[in-house]
Amino acid sequence: MPKKILIFDLNYYPDHVGGAEVAVKEITDRIPPDEYEFHMVCLGYDSKLPKESQEGNVHVHRIGFTKSNVELEDLSKFPLHYNKHLYLFWAPIKGMLLHRKLKFNATWSMMAHPSGVPQAIFGLFYPQVTRILTLQEGDPPEYMERLYKPIWPLFKRVFIKADVIQVISHFLEKWARDMGYTKDIVFIPNGASTESAGARADEATLQALRESVGKQEGDVMLISVSRLVHKNAVDDVIKALALLPTNYKLLVVGGGEDEDKLKALAETEGVGKRVIFTGHVDRTMTAQYRQISDIFIRPSRSEGFGNSFASSMVLRLPVIATQEGGIADFLFDAKRNPDKETTGWAVDKDAPDQIAKAVEEILAHPEQVKQVTENAYQMVTTTYNWNHIAENMKEQVFDKILKNNFATKEIFTS
């Protein structure tokens, strides 16, 4: 009889997924269904999606307001905008109704914000159900703490009542401690889809893609694969592009609430014709966009981990990034981290001039780039391999707290 785990996550496949959702799928798809049965309560958004469906190894239960043919920008408009607020209280009710029928052994929250709050409410009514909390946050802790001031005692319970916390970066481990969690913490990072990301598309496909984005002979294509939100700092990449020669172009892959603002900035900076916005694209296409590009740049203002960096390293793209949050766990700069094997080029946040200089340095030293990208590739394919990560999640988290029949929940060692 498999152990049953109820996952709380805001979104899930097939649409509008981010790093947390990728992690859930990559992990659960690799765990035998005869050992663990996963259910999830998430928002549906699009009326074309069924209320229930099987997505890989996860049985998905969708709630919330919906409308037809939803685009990414619709999520911030009426009525879908209210979904994420209602989710805090709607999701635990749905979870409790499911629990009466399915009898879950554990709940698993993907991020404290916002999914931890439904888990905490569920736990008020069913304290005997084990609680697993994964910290995947990319937003600054100060922002999230300020956001939850009106329900601060409940938000604190997300942390202090967890039976185990798994973090994807040491930056988030510190946050868990700052929030009052005293038990052991399991450090298991996110990974990169090394098989799909590393598979090169045929040349005809890539040439057609180059033509579609206007990449010509002699052009240097910079790329940022990102949600277009303030924390991901695509604005700084646009400002850096204005400092570089006219044969340098920027491919912005992804959509988000700041898209119109960024397009206006590109015009203001005089690089409107050199910045190509793809809008939201299927995640399976992002590898092809990387393959026609020369340098990956994402100078994040905050970051929990950043799957996008690792996926770029798999393709041996040179990576320019800040060392904010979890990025510091894997991006090591020759000057800033002389004791580490170099894996990228680090810049300060809010520093377009440093981005431009890093681009020039990369273009000027091809042999150095070859060594650095090989270092990064080897690191990602060994340390950040989803097969290893799923195995660690199963053994160090699920098996340890659900199969070892502890006398109390308090006994847990990582």
Coordinates of C-alpha atoms in Angstrom, one line a residue:
M1 CA 0.0 0.0 0.0
P2 CA 1.7 3.3 -1.1
K3 CA 2.1 6.2 1.3
K4 CA -0.1 9.1 0.3
I5 CA 1.3 12.6 0.1
L6 CA -0.8 15.8 -0.5
I7 CA 1.1 18.6 -2.2
F8 CA 0.2 22.2 -1.9
D9 CA 1.4 24.3 -4.8
L10 CA -0.1 27.3 -6.5
N11 CA 0.3 26.1 -10.1
Y12 CA 1.0 22.9 -12.0
Y13 CA 1.3 21.4 -15.4
P14 CA 0.4 21.7 -18.2
D15 CA 0.5 25.5 -18.1
H16 CA 2.2 28.4 -16.3
V17 CA 4.8 26.5 -14.4
G18 CA 8.0 27.7 -12.8
G19 CA 11.0 26.2 -11.0
A20 CA 9.0 24.8 -8.1
E21 CA 6.6 23.0 -10.4
V22 CA 9.5 21.6 -12.5
A23 CA 11.0 20.3 -9.3
V24 CA 7.8 18.5 -8.3
K25 CA 7.5 16.8 -11.6
E26 CA 11.1 15.8 -12.0
I27 CA 11.1 14.3 -8.5
T28 CA 7.7 12.6 -8.5
D29 CA 8.1 11.2 -12.0
R30 CA 11.2 9.3 -10.7
I31 CA 9.6 7.8 -7.5
P32 CA 7.8 4.4 -7.9
P33 CA 4.0 4.9 -7.7
D34 CA 3.7 1.6 -5.7
E35 CA 5.7 3.3 -2.9
Y36 CA 4.3 6.8 -2.9
E37 CA 1.0 8.2 -4.2
F38 CA 1.0 12.0 -4.8
H39 CA -2.0 14.3 -4.9
M40 CA -1.9 18.0 -5.4
V41 CA -4.3 21.0 -4.8
C42 CA -3.5 23.8 -7.1
L43 CA -5.2 26.6 -9.1
G44 CA -6.7 25.8 -12.5
Y45 CA -7.0 29.2 -14.2
D46 CA -7.9 27.9 -17.6
S47 CA -11.4 26.5 -18.1
K48 CA -10.1 24.1 -20.7
L49 CA -8.4 22.2 -17.9
P50 CA -10.3 19.4 -16.1
K51 CA -11.0 19.8 -12.4
E52 CA -9.0 16.6 -11.9
S53 CA -6.2 15.0 -14.1
Q54 CA -3.2 12.8 -13.8
E55 CA 0.0 14.7 -14.7
G56 CA 2.8 12.1 -14.5
N57 CA 2.8 10.6 -11.0
V58 CA 0.7 13.4 -9.6
H59 CA -3.1 13.4 -9.3
V60 CA -4.0 17.0 -9.7
H61 CA -7.1 18.6 -8.1
R62 CA -7.7 22.1 -9.5
I63 CA -9.6 24.9 -7.7
G64 CA -10.2 28.6 -8.3
F65 CA -11.8 31.0 -10.8
T66 CA -11.2 30.2 -14.5
K67 CA -11.6 31.7 -17.9
S68 CA -11.0 30.5 -21.4
N69 CA -7.8 30.8 -23.4
V70 CA -5.7 32.2 -20.5
E71 CA -2.5 34.0 -21.3
L72 CA 0.2 34.7 -18.7
E73 CA -0.8 38.4 -18.4
D74 CA -4.4 37.3 -17.6
L75 CA -3.2 36.0 -14.2
S76 CA -2.8 39.5 -12.9
K77 CA -6.2 40.7 -14.1
F78 CA -9.8 40.3 -12.7
P79 CA -11.0 37.7 -11.7
L80 CA -7.9 35.4 -11.9
H81 CA -5.8 37.9 -9.8
Y82 CA -7.9 37.0 -6.7
N83 CA -7.1 33.3 -7.1
K84 CA -3.7 33.4 -5.3
H85 CA -5.3 35.2 -2.3
L86 CA -8.3 32.8 -2.1
Y87 CA -5.9 29.9 -2.5
L88 CA -4.6 30.5 1.1
F89 CA -8.0 29.4 2.5
W90 CA -9.6 27.5 -0.4
A91 CA -6.8 25.0 -0.7
P92 CA -6.8 23.7 2.9
I93 CA -10.6 23.2 2.7
K94 CA -10.2 21.2 -0.5
G95 CA -7.3 19.3 1.1
M96 CA -9.4 18.4 4.2
L97 CA -12.2 17.1 2.0
L98 CA -9.7 14.9 0.1
H99 CA -8.2 13.8 3.4
R100 CA -11.5 12.4 4.6
K101 CA -11.6 10.1 1.6
L102 CA -7.9 9.4 1.0
K103 CA -6.3 9.5 4.4
F104 CA -3.0 11.2 3.6
N105 CA 0.2 10.2 5.5
A106 CA 1.8 13.6 4.8
T107 CA 1.4 17.1 3.3
W108 CA 4.1 18.6 1.3
S109 CA 4.3 22.4 0.7
M110 CA 6.3 23.7 -2.3
M111 CA 7.4 27.0 -0.8
A112 CA 6.4 28.8 2.3
H113 CA 4.9 31.6 0.2
P114 CA 2.1 31.0 -0.5
S115 CA 1.6 27.2 -0.2
G116 CA 2.8 26.9 3.3
V117 CA -0.2 28.8 4.7
P118 CA -2.8 26.2 3.4
Q119 CA -0.5 23.5 4.9
A120 CA -0.5 25.2 8.2
I121 CA -4.3 25.6 8.3
F122 CA -4.7 21.9 7.3
G123 CA -2.3 21.1 10.2
L124 CA -4.5 22.9 12.7
F125 CA -7.3 20.4 12.0
Y126 CA -5.1 17.3 11.3
P127 CA -1.9 17.7 13.4
Q128 CA -1.1 14.0 13.2
V129 CA -0.4 14.3 9.5
T130 CA 3.3 14.7 8.9
R131 CA 4.4 18.1 7.3
I132 CA 7.1 18.4 4.8
L133 CA 8.2 22.0 3.8
T134 CA 10.3 22.7 0.8
L135 CA 11.8 26.2 0.5
Q136 CA 12.2 27.2 -3.2
E137 CA 11.6 30.9 -2.8
G138 CA 13.3 33.4 -5.1
D139 CA 11.8 36.5 -3.6
P140 CA 13.7 38.3 -0.8
P141 CA 12.7 37.0 2.7
E142 CA 12.1 40.6 3.9
Y143 CA 9.5 41.0 1.1
M144 CA 7.6 37.8 2.1
E145 CA 7.8 38.6 5.8
R146 CA 6.3 42.0 5.2
L147 CA 3.6 40.5 3.0
Y148 CA 2.5 38.1 5.8
K149 CA 2.5 40.6 8.7
P150 CA -1.4 40.5 8.9
I151 CA -1.3 36.8 9.5
W152 CA 2.2 36.6 11.1
P153 CA 1.4 33.9 13.7
L154 CA 0.0 31.6 11.0
F155 CA 3.0 32.2 8.7
K156 CA 5.4 31.4 11.6
R157 CA 3.6 28.1 12.0
V158 CA 4.5 27.2 8.5
F159 CA 8.1 26.9 9.7
I160 CA 8.0 25.9 13.4
K161 CA 5.4 23.2 12.9
A162 CA 7.1 21.5 10.0
D163 CA 8.4 18.0 10.7
V164 CA 11.2 18.4 8.1
I165 CA 12.3 21.3 6.0
Q166 CA 14.2 20.7 2.7
V167 CA 16.0 23.6 1.2
I168 CA 17.4 24.1 -2.3
S169 CA 20.1 26.6 -1.2
H170 CA 22.1 27.6 1.9
F171 CA 20.6 31.0 1.6
L172 CA 17.1 29.5 2.3
E173 CA 18.5 27.4 5.1
K174 CA 19.4 30.5 7.0
W175 CA 15.9 31.9 6.4
A176 CA 14.4 28.7 8.0
R177 CA 16.5 29.2 11.1
D178 CA 15.7 32.9 11.2
M179 CA 12.0 32.0 11.2
G180 CA 12.4 29.8 14.3
Y181 CA 12.8 26.3 12.9
T182 CA 15.1 24.3 15.2
K183 CA 15.1 20.8 13.9
D184 CA 17.4 19.3 11.2
I185 CA 17.3 20.7 7.7
V186 CA 17.9 18.6 4.6
F187 CA 19.8 20.4 1.8
I188 CA 18.9 19.1 -1.6
P189 CA 19.3 21.5 -4.5
N190 CA 17.1 21.7 -7.6
G191 CA 18.6 20.3 -10.8
A192 CA 18.8 20.7 -14.5
S193 CA 17.0 18.5 -17.1
T194 CA 20.4 17.4 -18.4
E195 CA 19.0 14.9 -21.0
S196 CA 16.5 17.3 -22.7
A197 CA 18.5 20.5 -22.2
G198 CA 21.7 18.9 -23.5
A199 CA 20.1 17.4 -26.6
R200 CA 21.1 19.5 -29.6
A201 CA 18.4 20.3 -32.2
D202 CA 19.2 19.7 -35.9
E203 CA 20.9 22.5 -37.8
A204 CA 17.9 23.2 -40.0
T205 CA 15.7 23.8 -37.0
L206 CA 18.3 26.1 -35.4
Q207 CA 18.8 28.0 -38.6
A208 CA 15.1 28.6 -38.9
L209 CA 15.0 29.8 -35.4
R210 CA 18.0 32.2 -36.0
E211 CA 16.1 33.7 -38.9
S212 CA 12.9 34.1 -36.9
V213 CA 14.7 36.2 -34.3
G214 CA 16.8 38.1 -36.8
K215 CA 20.3 36.7 -35.8
Q216 CA 22.7 37.5 -38.7
E217 CA 26.3 36.6 -39.4
G218 CA 28.5 38.5 -37.0
D219 CA 25.8 39.1 -34.4
V220 CA 26.5 38.3 -30.8
M221 CA 23.2 37.0 -29.2
L222 CA 22.8 37.5 -25.5
I223 CA 19.9 35.6 -23.9
S224 CA 17.9 35.8 -20.7
V225 CA 15.4 33.0 -20.0
S226 CA 13.2 34.5 -17.3
R227 CA 9.9 35.5 -15.9
L228 CA 9.7 39.2 -16.6
V229 CA 9.5 40.4 -13.0
H230 CA 11.6 43.0 -11.1
K231 CA 13.7 40.5 -9.2
N232 CA 15.1 38.9 -12.4
A233 CA 16.6 42.2 -13.5
V234 CA 16.1 42.0 -17.2
D235 CA 16.1 45.8 -17.1
D236 CA 19.8 45.7 -16.2
V237 CA 20.6 43.5 -19.2
I238 CA 18.8 45.9 -21.5
K239 CA 20.8 48.8 -20.0
A240 CA 24.0 46.8 -20.5
L241 CA 23.1 46.2 -24.1
A242 CA 23.0 49.9 -24.7
L243 CA 26.7 50.0 -23.7
L244 CA 27.7 47.4 -26.3
P245 CA 28.3 47.6 -30.0
T246 CA 25.3 47.5 -32.4
N247 CA 25.9 43.9 -33.5
Y248 CA 25.1 42.7 -30.0
K249 CA 21.4 41.6 -29.6
L250 CA 19.4 40.4 -26.6
L251 CA 16.9 37.6 -26.8
V252 CA 14.4 37.7 -23.9
V253 CA 12.6 34.4 -23.6
G254 CA 9.6 34.4 -21.3
G255 CA 6.6 36.5 -20.3
G256 CA 5.5 38.3 -17.2
E257 CA 4.0 41.4 -15.7
D258 CA 7.0 43.7 -16.6
E259 CA 7.0 42.9 -20.3
D260 CA 5.5 46.2 -21.5
K261 CA 7.7 48.1 -19.1
L262 CA 10.8 46.4 -20.4
K263 CA 9.8 47.0 -24.0
A264 CA 9.4 50.7 -23.2
L265 CA 12.8 50.7 -21.5
A266 CA 14.4 49.2 -24.6
E267 CA 13.0 52.0 -26.7
T268 CA 14.2 54.6 -24.2
E269 CA 17.7 53.1 -24.1
G270 CA 17.8 53.2 -28.0
V271 CA 18.0 49.4 -28.3
G272 CA 14.4 48.6 -29.2
K273 CA 15.4 47.0 -32.5
R274 CA 18.1 44.9 -30.8
V275 CA 15.9 43.4 -28.1
I276 CA 13.7 40.4 -29.2
F277 CA 10.9 39.5 -26.9
T278 CA 9.5 36.0 -27.5
G279 CA 6.7 36.2 -24.9
H280 CA 5.8 33.0 -23.0
V281 CA 7.1 29.9 -24.7
D282 CA 6.8 26.2 -23.9
R283 CA 9.6 25.1 -21.7
T284 CA 10.7 22.5 -24.2
M285 CA 11.6 25.3 -26.6
T286 CA 13.9 27.2 -24.3
A287 CA 16.9 24.8 -25.0
Q288 CA 16.6 25.7 -28.7
Y289 CA 16.7 29.4 -28.0
R290 CA 19.8 28.8 -25.8
Q291 CA 21.5 26.9 -28.7
I292 CA 21.3 29.8 -31.0
S293 CA 22.7 32.2 -28.4
D294 CA 26.2 33.0 -27.2
I295 CA 26.0 34.2 -23.6
F296 CA 23.3 33.6 -20.9
I297 CA 22.7 36.6 -18.6
R298 CA 20.4 36.9 -15.6
P299 CA 21.6 39.4 -13.0
S300 CA 18.9 38.4 -10.4
R301 CA 18.3 40.8 -7.5
S302 CA 17.2 37.7 -5.5
E303 CA 17.1 34.0 -6.2
G304 CA 16.3 30.8 -4.4
F305 CA 18.2 28.6 -6.8
G306 CA 17.6 29.3 -10.5
N307 CA 17.0 26.2 -12.7
S308 CA 17.6 28.5 -15.7
F309 CA 21.3 28.9 -14.9
A310 CA 21.9 25.2 -14.5
S311 CA 20.1 24.5 -17.8
S312 CA 22.3 27.0 -19.6
M313 CA 25.4 25.4 -18.1
V314 CA 24.4 22.0 -19.4
L315 CA 24.6 23.5 -22.9
R316 CA 28.0 25.0 -22.2
L317 CA 26.8 28.6 -22.4
P318 CA 28.9 31.1 -20.5
V319 CA 26.8 32.4 -17.7
I320 CA 26.8 36.0 -16.3
A321 CA 24.9 36.4 -13.0
T322 CA 24.9 37.9 -9.6
Q323 CA 25.7 35.8 -6.5
E324 CA 22.5 36.7 -4.8
G325 CA 20.7 34.1 -2.7
G326 CA 21.2 30.5 -3.9
I327 CA 23.2 31.5 -7.0
A328 CA 26.2 31.7 -4.7
D329 CA 26.0 27.9 -4.2
F330 CA 27.0 27.1 -7.8
L331 CA 28.3 30.2 -9.7
F332 CA 31.9 30.8 -8.8
D333 CA 33.9 33.7 -10.3
A334 CA 37.7 33.6 -10.9
K335 CA 38.3 36.9 -9.1
R336 CA 35.6 36.7 -6.4
N337 CA 36.1 32.9 -5.6
P338 CA 39.7 32.1 -6.2
D339 CA 39.5 29.0 -4.0
K340 CA 36.8 27.5 -6.2
E341 CA 36.8 26.1 -9.7
T342 CA 35.4 28.8 -11.9
T343 CA 31.9 28.2 -13.3
G344 CA 30.8 31.7 -14.5
W345 CA 31.1 35.4 -14.4
A346 CA 29.8 37.2 -11.3
V347 CA 28.5 40.8 -11.2
D348 CA 26.9 43.0 -8.5
K349 CA 23.2 43.5 -8.7
D350 CA 21.9 46.7 -10.3
A351 CA 25.2 47.0 -12.2
P352 CA 24.7 47.2 -16.0
D353 CA 28.3 48.4 -16.6
Q354 CA 29.7 45.3 -14.9
I355 CA 27.4 43.1 -17.2
A356 CA 28.8 44.9 -20.3
K357 CA 32.4 44.4 -19.1
A358 CA 31.8 40.7 -18.4
V359 CA 30.3 40.3 -22.0
E360 CA 33.4 41.9 -23.4
E361 CA 35.7 39.7 -21.3
I362 CA 34.0 36.6 -22.5
L363 CA 34.3 37.5 -26.1
A364 CA 38.0 38.4 -25.7
H365 CA 39.1 35.2 -24.0
P366 CA 37.6 32.1 -25.9
E367 CA 40.1 29.6 -24.3
Q368 CA 39.1 30.7 -20.8
V369 CA 35.5 30.5 -21.7
K370 CA 36.0 26.9 -23.0
Q371 CA 37.5 25.9 -19.6
V372 CA 34.9 27.7 -17.5
T373 CA 31.9 26.3 -19.4
E374 CA 33.4 22.8 -19.2
N375 CA 33.8 23.2 -15.4
A376 CA 30.1 24.3 -15.2
Y377 CA 28.9 21.4 -17.3
Q378 CA 30.7 18.9 -15.2
M379 CA 29.3 20.4 -12.0
V380 CA 25.7 20.5 -13.2
T381 CA 25.7 17.0 -14.7
T382 CA 27.0 15.4 -11.5
T383 CA 25.7 17.6 -8.6
Y384 CA 22.5 18.9 -10.1
N385 CA 21.3 15.7 -11.8
W386 CA 17.5 15.1 -11.3
N387 CA 18.0 11.4 -10.9
H388 CA 20.3 11.9 -7.9
I389 CA 18.1 14.6 -6.5
A390 CA 14.9 12.5 -6.7
E391 CA 16.8 9.6 -5.1
N392 CA 17.9 11.9 -2.3
M393 CA 14.4 13.3 -1.8
K394 CA 13.0 9.7 -1.5
E395 CA 15.6 8.4 0.9
Q396 CA 16.4 11.5 3.0
V397 CA 12.9 13.0 3.2
F398 CA 10.0 10.7 2.3
D399 CA 11.4 7.3 3.4
K400 CA 13.0 8.8 6.6
I401 CA 9.9 10.3 8.0
L402 CA 7.2 8.0 6.6
K403 CA 8.7 4.6 6.5
N404 CA 10.9 4.4 9.7
N405 CA 7.9 4.4 12.1
F406 CA 9.4 6.9 14.6
A407 CA 7.9 7.0 18.0
T408 CA 7.4 10.7 17.7
K409 CA 7.6 13.3 14.9
E410 CA 10.5 15.0 16.6
I411 CA 13.0 12.3 15.7
F412 CA 14.7 13.2 12.4
T413 CA 18.3 13.2 11.3
S414 CA 19.6 14.3 8.0

